[in-house]
Coordinates of C-alpha atoms and ligand atoms in Angstrom, one line a residue:
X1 CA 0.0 0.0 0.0
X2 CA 1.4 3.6 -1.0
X3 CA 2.2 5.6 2.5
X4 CA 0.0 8.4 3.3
X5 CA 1.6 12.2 3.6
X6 CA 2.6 12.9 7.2
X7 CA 3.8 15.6 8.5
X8 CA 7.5 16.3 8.7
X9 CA 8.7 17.1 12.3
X10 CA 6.9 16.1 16.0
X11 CA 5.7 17.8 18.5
X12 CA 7.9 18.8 21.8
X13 CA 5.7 21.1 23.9
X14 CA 2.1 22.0 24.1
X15 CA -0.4 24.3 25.3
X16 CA -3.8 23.5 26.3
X17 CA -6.8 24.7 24.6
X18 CA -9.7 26.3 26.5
X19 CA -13.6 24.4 25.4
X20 CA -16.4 26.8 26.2
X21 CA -20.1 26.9 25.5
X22 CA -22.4 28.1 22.8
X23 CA -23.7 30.0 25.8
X24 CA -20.6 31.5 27.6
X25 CA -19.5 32.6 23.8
X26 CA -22.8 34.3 22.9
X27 CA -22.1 36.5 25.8
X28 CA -18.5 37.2 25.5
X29 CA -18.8 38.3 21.6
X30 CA -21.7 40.8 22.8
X31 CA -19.2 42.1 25.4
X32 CA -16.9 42.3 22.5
X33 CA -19.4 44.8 21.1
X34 CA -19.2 41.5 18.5
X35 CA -15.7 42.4 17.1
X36 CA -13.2 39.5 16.9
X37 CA -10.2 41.5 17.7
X38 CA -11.7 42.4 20.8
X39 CA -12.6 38.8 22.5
X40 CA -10.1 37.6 25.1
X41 CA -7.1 35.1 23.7
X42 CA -8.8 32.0 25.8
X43 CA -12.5 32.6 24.7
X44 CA -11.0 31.5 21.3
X45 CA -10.9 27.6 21.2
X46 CA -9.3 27.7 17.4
X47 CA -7.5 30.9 16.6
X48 CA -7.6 31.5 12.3
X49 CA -7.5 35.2 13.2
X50 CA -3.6 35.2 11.0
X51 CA -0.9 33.4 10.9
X52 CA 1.2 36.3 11.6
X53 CA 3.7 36.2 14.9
X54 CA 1.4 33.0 15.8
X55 CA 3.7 30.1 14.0
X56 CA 5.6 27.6 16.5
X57 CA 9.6 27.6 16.7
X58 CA 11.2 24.6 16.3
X59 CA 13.8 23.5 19.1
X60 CA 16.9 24.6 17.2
X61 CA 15.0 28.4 17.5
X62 CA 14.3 27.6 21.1
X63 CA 18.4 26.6 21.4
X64 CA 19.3 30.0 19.0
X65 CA 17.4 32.0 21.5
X66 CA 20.0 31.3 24.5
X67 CA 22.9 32.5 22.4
X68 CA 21.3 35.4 21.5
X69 CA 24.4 38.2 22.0
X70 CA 22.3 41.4 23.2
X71 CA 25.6 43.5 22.6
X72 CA 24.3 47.4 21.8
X73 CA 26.1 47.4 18.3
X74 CA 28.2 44.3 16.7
X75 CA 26.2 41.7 18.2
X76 CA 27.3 38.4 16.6
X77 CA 23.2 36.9 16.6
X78 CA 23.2 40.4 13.8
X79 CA 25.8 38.6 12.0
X80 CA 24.4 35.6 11.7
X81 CA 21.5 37.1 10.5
X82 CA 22.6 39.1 8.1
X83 CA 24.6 36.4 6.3
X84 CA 22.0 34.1 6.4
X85 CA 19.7 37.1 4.6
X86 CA 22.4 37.2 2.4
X87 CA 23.2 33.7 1.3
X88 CA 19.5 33.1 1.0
X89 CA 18.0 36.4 -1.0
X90 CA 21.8 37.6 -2.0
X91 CA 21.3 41.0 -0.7
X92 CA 25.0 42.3 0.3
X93 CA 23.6 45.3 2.7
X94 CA 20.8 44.6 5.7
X95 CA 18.9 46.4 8.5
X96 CA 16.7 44.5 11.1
X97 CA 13.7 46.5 12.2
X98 CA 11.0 45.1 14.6
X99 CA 8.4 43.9 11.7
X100 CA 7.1 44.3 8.6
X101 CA 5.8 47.8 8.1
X102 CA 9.1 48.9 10.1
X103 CA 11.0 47.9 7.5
X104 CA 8.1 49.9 4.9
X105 CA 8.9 53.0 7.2
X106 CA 12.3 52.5 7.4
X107 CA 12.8 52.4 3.3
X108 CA 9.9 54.7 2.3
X109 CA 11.4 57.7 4.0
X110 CA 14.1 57.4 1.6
X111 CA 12.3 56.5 -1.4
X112 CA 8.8 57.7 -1.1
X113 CA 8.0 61.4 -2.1
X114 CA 4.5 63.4 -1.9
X115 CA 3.0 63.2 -5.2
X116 CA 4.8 59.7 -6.3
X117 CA 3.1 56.8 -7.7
X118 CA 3.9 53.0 -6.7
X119 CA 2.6 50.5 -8.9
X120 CA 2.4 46.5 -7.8
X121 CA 0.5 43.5 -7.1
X122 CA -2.4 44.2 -4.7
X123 CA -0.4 46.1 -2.0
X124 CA -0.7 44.8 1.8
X125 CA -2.9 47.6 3.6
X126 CA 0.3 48.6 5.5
X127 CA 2.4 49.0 2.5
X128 CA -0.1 51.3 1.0
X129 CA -1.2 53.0 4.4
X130 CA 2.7 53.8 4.7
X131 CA 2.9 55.2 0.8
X132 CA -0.2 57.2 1.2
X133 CA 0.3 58.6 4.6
X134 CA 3.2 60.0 2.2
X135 CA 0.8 61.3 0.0
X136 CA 2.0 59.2 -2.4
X137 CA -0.5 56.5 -4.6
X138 CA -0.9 52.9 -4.9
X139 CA -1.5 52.0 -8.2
X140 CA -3.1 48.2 -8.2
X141 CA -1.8 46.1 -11.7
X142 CA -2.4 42.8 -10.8
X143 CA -4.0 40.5 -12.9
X144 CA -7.4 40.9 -13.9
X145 CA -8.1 36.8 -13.3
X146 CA -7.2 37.6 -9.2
X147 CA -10.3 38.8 -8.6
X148 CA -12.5 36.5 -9.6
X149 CA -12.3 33.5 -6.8
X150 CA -13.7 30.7 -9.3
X151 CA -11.2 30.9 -12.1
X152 CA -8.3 28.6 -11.4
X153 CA -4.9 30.0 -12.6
X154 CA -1.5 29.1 -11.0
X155 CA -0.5 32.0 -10.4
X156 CA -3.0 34.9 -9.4
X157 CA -0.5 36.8 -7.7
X158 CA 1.4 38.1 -10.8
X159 CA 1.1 41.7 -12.3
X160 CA -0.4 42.9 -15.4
X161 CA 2.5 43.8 -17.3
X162 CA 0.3 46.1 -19.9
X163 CA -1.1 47.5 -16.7
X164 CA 2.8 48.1 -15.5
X165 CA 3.8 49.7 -18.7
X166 CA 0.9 52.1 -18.5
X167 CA 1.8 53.4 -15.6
X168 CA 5.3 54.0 -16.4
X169 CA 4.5 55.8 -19.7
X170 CA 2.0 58.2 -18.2
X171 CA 4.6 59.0 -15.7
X172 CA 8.1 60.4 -15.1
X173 CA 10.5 57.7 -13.7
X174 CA 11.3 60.8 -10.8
X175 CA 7.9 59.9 -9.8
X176 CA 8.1 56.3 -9.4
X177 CA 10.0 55.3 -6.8
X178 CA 9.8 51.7 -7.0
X179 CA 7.9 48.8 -8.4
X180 CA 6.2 46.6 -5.6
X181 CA 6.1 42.6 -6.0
X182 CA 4.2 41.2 -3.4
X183 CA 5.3 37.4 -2.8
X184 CA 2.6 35.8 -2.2
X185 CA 0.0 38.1 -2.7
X186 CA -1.9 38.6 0.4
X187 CA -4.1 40.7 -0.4
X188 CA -5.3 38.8 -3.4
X189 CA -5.7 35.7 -1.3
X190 CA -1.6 34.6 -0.8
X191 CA -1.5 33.9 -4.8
X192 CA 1.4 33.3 -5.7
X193 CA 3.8 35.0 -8.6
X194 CA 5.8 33.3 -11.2
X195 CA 9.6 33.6 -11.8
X196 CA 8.5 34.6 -15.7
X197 CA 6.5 37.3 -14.4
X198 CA 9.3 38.1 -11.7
X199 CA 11.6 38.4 -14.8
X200 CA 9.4 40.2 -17.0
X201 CA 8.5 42.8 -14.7
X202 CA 12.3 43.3 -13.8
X203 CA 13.1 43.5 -17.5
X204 CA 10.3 46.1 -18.1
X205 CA 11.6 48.2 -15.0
X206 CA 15.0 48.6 -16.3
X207 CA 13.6 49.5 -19.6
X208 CA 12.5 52.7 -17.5
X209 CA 15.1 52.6 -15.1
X210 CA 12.9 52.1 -11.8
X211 CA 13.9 49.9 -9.2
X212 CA 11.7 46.3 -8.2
X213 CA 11.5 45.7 -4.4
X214 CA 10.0 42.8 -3.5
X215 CA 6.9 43.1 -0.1
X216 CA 8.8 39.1 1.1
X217 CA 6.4 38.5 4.0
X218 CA 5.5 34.9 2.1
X219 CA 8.7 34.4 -0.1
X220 CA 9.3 30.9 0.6
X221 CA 5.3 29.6 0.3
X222 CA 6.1 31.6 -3.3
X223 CA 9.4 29.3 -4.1
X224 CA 6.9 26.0 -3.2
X225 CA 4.1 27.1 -5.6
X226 CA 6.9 28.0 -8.0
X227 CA 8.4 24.5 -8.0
X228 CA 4.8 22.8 -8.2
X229 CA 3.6 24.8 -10.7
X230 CA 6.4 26.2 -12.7
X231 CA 8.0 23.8 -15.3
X232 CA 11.8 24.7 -15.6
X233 CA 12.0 24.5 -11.8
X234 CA 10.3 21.2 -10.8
X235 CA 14.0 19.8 -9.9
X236 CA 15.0 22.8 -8.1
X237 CA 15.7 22.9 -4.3
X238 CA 13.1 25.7 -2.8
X239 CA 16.7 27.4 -1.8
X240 CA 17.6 27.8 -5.6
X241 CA 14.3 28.7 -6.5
X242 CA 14.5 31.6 -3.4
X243 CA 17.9 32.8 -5.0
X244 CA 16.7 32.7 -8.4
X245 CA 13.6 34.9 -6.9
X246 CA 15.8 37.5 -6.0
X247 CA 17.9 37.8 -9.1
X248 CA 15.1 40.4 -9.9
X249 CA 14.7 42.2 -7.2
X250 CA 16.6 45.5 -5.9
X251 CA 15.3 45.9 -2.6
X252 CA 13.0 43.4 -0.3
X253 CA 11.0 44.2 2.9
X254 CA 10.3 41.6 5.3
X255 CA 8.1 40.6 7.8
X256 CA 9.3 38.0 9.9
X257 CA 6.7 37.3 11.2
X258 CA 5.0 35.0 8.6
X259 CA 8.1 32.6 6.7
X260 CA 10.5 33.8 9.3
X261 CA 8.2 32.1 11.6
X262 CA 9.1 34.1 14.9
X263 CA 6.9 36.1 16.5
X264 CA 8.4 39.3 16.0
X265 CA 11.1 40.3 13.7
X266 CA 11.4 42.2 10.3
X267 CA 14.2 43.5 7.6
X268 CA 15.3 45.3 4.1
X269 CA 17.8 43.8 2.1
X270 CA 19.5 46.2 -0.4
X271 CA 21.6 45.8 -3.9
X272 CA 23.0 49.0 -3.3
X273 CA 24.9 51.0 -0.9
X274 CA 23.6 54.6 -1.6
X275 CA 20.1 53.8 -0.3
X276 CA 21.2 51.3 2.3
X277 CA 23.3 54.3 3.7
X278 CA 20.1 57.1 3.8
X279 CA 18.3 54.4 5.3
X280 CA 20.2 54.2 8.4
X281 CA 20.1 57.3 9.2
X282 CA 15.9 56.4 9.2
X283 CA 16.6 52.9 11.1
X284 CA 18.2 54.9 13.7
X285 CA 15.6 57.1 14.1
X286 CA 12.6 55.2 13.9
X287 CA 13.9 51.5 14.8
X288 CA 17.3 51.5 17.0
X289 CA 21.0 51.0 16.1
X290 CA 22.0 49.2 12.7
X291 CA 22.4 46.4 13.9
X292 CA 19.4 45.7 15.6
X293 CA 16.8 48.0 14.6
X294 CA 14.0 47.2 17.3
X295 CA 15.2 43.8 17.7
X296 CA 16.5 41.9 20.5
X297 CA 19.5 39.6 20.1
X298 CA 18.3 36.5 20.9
X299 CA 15.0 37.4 18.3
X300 CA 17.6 37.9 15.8
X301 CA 19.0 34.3 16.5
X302 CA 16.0 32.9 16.1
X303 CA 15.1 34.5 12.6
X304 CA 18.3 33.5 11.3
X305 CA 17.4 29.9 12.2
X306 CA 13.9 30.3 11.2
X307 CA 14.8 31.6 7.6
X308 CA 17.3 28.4 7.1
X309 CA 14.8 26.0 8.0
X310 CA 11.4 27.4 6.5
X311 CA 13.4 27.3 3.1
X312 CA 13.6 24.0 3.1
X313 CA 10.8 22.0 0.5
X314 CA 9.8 19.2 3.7
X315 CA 8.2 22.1 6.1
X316 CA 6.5 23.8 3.5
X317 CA 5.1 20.9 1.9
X318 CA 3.8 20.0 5.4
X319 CA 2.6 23.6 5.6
X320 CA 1.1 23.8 2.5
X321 CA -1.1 20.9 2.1
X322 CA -2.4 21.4 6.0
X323 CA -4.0 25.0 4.4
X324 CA -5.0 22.4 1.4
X325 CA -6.8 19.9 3.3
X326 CA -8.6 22.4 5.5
X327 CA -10.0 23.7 2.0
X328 CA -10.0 20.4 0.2
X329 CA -12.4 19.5 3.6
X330 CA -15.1 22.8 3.2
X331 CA -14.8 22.0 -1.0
X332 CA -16.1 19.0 -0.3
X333 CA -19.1 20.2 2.1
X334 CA -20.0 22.6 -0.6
X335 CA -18.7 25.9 1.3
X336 CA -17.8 28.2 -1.7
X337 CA -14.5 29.2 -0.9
X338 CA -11.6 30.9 -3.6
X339 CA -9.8 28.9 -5.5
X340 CA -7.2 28.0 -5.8
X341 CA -6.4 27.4 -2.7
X342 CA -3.5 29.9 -1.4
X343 CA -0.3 29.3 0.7
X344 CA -1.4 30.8 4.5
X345 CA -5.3 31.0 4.6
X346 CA -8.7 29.9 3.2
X347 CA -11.0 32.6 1.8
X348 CA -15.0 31.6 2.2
X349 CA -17.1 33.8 0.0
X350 CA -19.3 35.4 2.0
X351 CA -21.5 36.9 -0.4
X352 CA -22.0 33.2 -2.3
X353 CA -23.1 31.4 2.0
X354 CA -25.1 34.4 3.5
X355 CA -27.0 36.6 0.3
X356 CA -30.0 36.6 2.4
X357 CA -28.2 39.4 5.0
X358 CA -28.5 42.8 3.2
X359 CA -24.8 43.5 2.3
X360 CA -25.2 47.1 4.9
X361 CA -25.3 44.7 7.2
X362 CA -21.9 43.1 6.6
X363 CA -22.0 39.5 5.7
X364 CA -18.6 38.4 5.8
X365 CA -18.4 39.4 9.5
X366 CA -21.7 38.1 10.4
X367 CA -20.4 34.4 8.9
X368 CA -17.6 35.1 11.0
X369 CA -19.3 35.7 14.4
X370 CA -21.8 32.8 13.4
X371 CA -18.5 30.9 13.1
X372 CA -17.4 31.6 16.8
X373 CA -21.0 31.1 18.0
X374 CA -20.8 27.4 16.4
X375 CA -17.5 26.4 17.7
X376 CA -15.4 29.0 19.1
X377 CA -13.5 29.5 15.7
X378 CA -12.2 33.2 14.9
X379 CA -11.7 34.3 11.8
X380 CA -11.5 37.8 10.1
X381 CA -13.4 39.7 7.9
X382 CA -11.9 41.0 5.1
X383 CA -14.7 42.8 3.5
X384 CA -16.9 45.9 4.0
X385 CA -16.0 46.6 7.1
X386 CA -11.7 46.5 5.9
X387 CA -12.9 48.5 3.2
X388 CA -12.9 51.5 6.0
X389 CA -15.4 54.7 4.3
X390 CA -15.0 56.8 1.0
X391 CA -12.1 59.5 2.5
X392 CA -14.4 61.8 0.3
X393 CA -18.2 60.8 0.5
X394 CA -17.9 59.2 3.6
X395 CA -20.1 56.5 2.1
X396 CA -19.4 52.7 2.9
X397 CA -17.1 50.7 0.2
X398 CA -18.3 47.3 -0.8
X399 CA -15.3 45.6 -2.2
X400 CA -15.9 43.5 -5.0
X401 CA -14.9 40.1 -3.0
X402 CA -16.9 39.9 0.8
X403 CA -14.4 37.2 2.4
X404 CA -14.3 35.6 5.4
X405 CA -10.4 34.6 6.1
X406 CA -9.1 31.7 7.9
X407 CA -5.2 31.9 8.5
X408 CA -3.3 29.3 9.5
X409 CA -0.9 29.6 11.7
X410 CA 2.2 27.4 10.8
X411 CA 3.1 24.4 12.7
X412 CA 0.6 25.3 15.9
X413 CA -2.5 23.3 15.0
X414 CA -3.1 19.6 14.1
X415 CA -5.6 18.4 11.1
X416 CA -8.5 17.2 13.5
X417 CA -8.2 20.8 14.3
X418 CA -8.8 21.5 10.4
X419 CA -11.8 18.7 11.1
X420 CA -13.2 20.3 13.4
X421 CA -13.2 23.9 11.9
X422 CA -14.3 22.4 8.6
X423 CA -17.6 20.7 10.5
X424 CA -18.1 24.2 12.3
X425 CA -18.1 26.1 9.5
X426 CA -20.4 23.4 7.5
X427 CA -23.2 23.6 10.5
X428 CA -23.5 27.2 9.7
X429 CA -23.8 26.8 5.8
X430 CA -26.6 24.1 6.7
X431 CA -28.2 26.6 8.1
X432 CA -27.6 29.7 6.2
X433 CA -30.7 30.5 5.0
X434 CA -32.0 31.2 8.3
X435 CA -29.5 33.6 8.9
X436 CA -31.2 36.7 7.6
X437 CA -29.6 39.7 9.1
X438 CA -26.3 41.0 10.6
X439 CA -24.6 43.8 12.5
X440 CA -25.2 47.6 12.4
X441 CA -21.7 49.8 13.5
X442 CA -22.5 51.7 16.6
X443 CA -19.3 53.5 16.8
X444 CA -16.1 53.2 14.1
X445 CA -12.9 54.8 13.9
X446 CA -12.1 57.5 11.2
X447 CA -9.4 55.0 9.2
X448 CA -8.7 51.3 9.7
X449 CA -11.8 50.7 11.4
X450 CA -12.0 47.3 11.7
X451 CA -10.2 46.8 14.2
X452 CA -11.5 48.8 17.1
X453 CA -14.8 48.9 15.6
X454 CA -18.2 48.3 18.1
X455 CA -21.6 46.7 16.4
X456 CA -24.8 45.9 17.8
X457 CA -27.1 43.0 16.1
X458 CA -28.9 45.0 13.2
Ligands
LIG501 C1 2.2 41.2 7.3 C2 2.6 41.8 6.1 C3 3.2 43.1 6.1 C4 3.4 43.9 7.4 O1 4.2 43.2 8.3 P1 4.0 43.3 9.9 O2 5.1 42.4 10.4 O3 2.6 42.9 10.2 O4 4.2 44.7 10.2 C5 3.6 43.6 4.9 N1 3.4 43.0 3.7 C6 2.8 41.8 3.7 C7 2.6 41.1 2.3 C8 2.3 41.2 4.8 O5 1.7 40.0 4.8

């Protein structure tokens, strides 16, 4: 008989989980003003919120944490770090900074003037809240096929390249800083990008002389899909698929946080020195000293064994397919979810399980909190609410996908944990058309809403 997939490490320490009632949670999301952010860690039983900061270290991270060096400047757990950044992505300058959008803020004060434009793949809301807080525009040119969650296309992440070309005819390269490659796409539902299209959008920038940075967050889920999907690189090890990656690439930001799999930690790798130099100048403001920009040593140590081991084809695979089977699982109950299936998170269409809630009264977080109700599973909305108002009419946006997002976080649950979120979520679509209405906002934030936001049942 042909062995079944299993996964590819064990499991050294635990943490128990917390059962509760239908009861106790009915009354703890109404305390929550019935936002998600807002319930208590241990009134979640299953926690899809993101897979962000939430992964498990393995035990050679747990050992790199005790020789973290927490020297002010020089600290060897830097080295390490940096030279592991550099013999994975090639990039011969570095700067740690605490996480993600750190390292955004870090670069951005270099390269992103009032009045510029950045074009790219479905920018990640903090990438285009830190190039419009600049006063500066995100101009979206990924593929049209992205946002459509039935049409199955290996790899919905990649950009438009006529798109791409528009924008850098009907500007001046002096106002486009940079050209953004988010790999994978999160915002288009962790879709990955191809090496052609990595290539061809690196060519066409040169043509115009503007530099590619690559938004990393996911890079190594990217180097998996490539290898899967991607002829000329079936034989490749995910490591030479990585390098190859970032052939075409100038700059990269990093959040650590997701393929670095620490709970905190971030960085920009640069080709050249001239920006790597004006940006410490912003590290030291904003982050800390060079060589540890907002983090601690031993966080540093950990990365640098993180980003060694998450390269490697065995952990992703058993990454991969867990997200896989969880949506394979609610396919196969009929939940309409977007295909295909991403590298971190399953999408549900909200729109396509609760059409009976009037869309004011935001379906994608009622399926959410109907979710919790059933089995103490928390996911996110990312929908009308995300959306935030009109900065000009003040009116409510209704993005064109309503999605309910379930991340997983990497190595932390087991698949009778997917079992059980998969039968959770199906006992709400048995019953969906007797869900018939949702959640008025009783008080909201001005920007980024969602995530202090208070409802009341509509
Ligand atoms: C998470 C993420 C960021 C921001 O990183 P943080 O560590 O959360 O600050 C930026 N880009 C992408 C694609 C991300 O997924």
């Amino acid at each position: 008989m042909e062995l079944p997939f299993s996964e590819s490490y064990r499991i050294k320490t635990t943490e128990a989980l917390k059962r509760s009632t239908k009861e106790e949670r009915a009354a703890w999301i109404k305390e929550a003003q019935y936002n998600l952010f807002k319930l208590k860690s241990d009134a979640v039983f299953i926690d899809m919120l993101t897979d962000s900061g939430t992964g498990a270290m393995s035990n050679r991270q747990w050992a790199a944490i005790m020789t973290g060096d927490e020297s002010y400047a020089g600290a060897s757990s830097f080295h390490e770090l940096k030279d592991t950044v550099k013999s994975i992505m090639g990039f011969d300058y570095f700067l740690p900074t605490h996480q993600g959008r750190a390292a955004e803020n870090v670069l951005f004060s270099v390269l992103v003037k009032e009045g510029n434009i950045v074009p790219g793949n479905s920018h990640f809301d903090t990438t285009k809240g830190h190039i419009e807080h600049r006063k500066a525009k995100a101009v979206d040119c990924t593929i049209d096929e992205a946002f459509d969650t039935t049409i199955d296309h290996p790899f919905k992440g990649n950009l438009d390249l006529e798109k791409l070309e528009k924008v850098y005819k009907d500007y001046p390269k002096e106002q486009i800083p940079c050209c953004i490659v988010t790999v994978t796409c999160n915002s288009s539902g962790g879709q990955p990008v191809s090496i052609q299209n990595m290539k061809d959008v690196y060519a066409l920038s040169k043509k115009y002389d503007i530099p590619v940075l690559y938004d990393s967050a996911r890079f190594a889920e990217n180097a998996y899909f490539i290898k899967l999907r991607e002829e000329p690189y079936k034989d490749w090890s995910i490591k030479e698929i990585v390098a190859e990656m970032y052939q075409y690439a100038d700059y990269a930001t990093m959040s650590a946080k997701k393929d670095g799999v620490v709970n905190i930690g971030g960085f920009i790798g640069f080709k050249d020195e001239e920006t790597y130099r004006q940006a410490c100048t912003f590290s030291i403001l904003f982050e800390g000293y060079v060589t540890y920009g907002g983090m601690s040593g031993r966080d540093m140590a950990a990365l640098a064994v993180g980003l060694d081991e998450n390269t490697e084809f065995d952990y992703l695979e058993t990454r991969i397919k867990q997200v896989e089977y969880l949506g394979k699982k609610l396919m196969e109950y009929g939940v309409p979810i977007q295909y295909p299936i991403g590298g971190h998170a399953i999408f549900v269409d909200a729109n396509k399980v609760l059409p009976n809630v009037p869309k004011e009264e935001f379906r994608a977080q009622t399926l959410g909190i109907e979710l919790y109700l059933e089995g103490g599973v928390r996911g996110v909305e990312i929908g009308a609410l995300l959306a935030d108002r009109d900065p000009v009419t003040r009116e409510n946006r209704y993005p064109k996908l309503e999605l309910l997002r379930l991340a997983v976080a990497r190595r932390v649950y087991t698949d009778n944990h997917m079992d059980y979120i998969a039968a959770a979520l199906k006992n709400v679509y048995d019953r969906r058309n007797e869900i018939t209405s949702g959640f008025n906002i009783t008080w909201e934030a001005p920007i980024m809403r969602h995530f202090t936001i208070e409802l009341d049942k509509a």
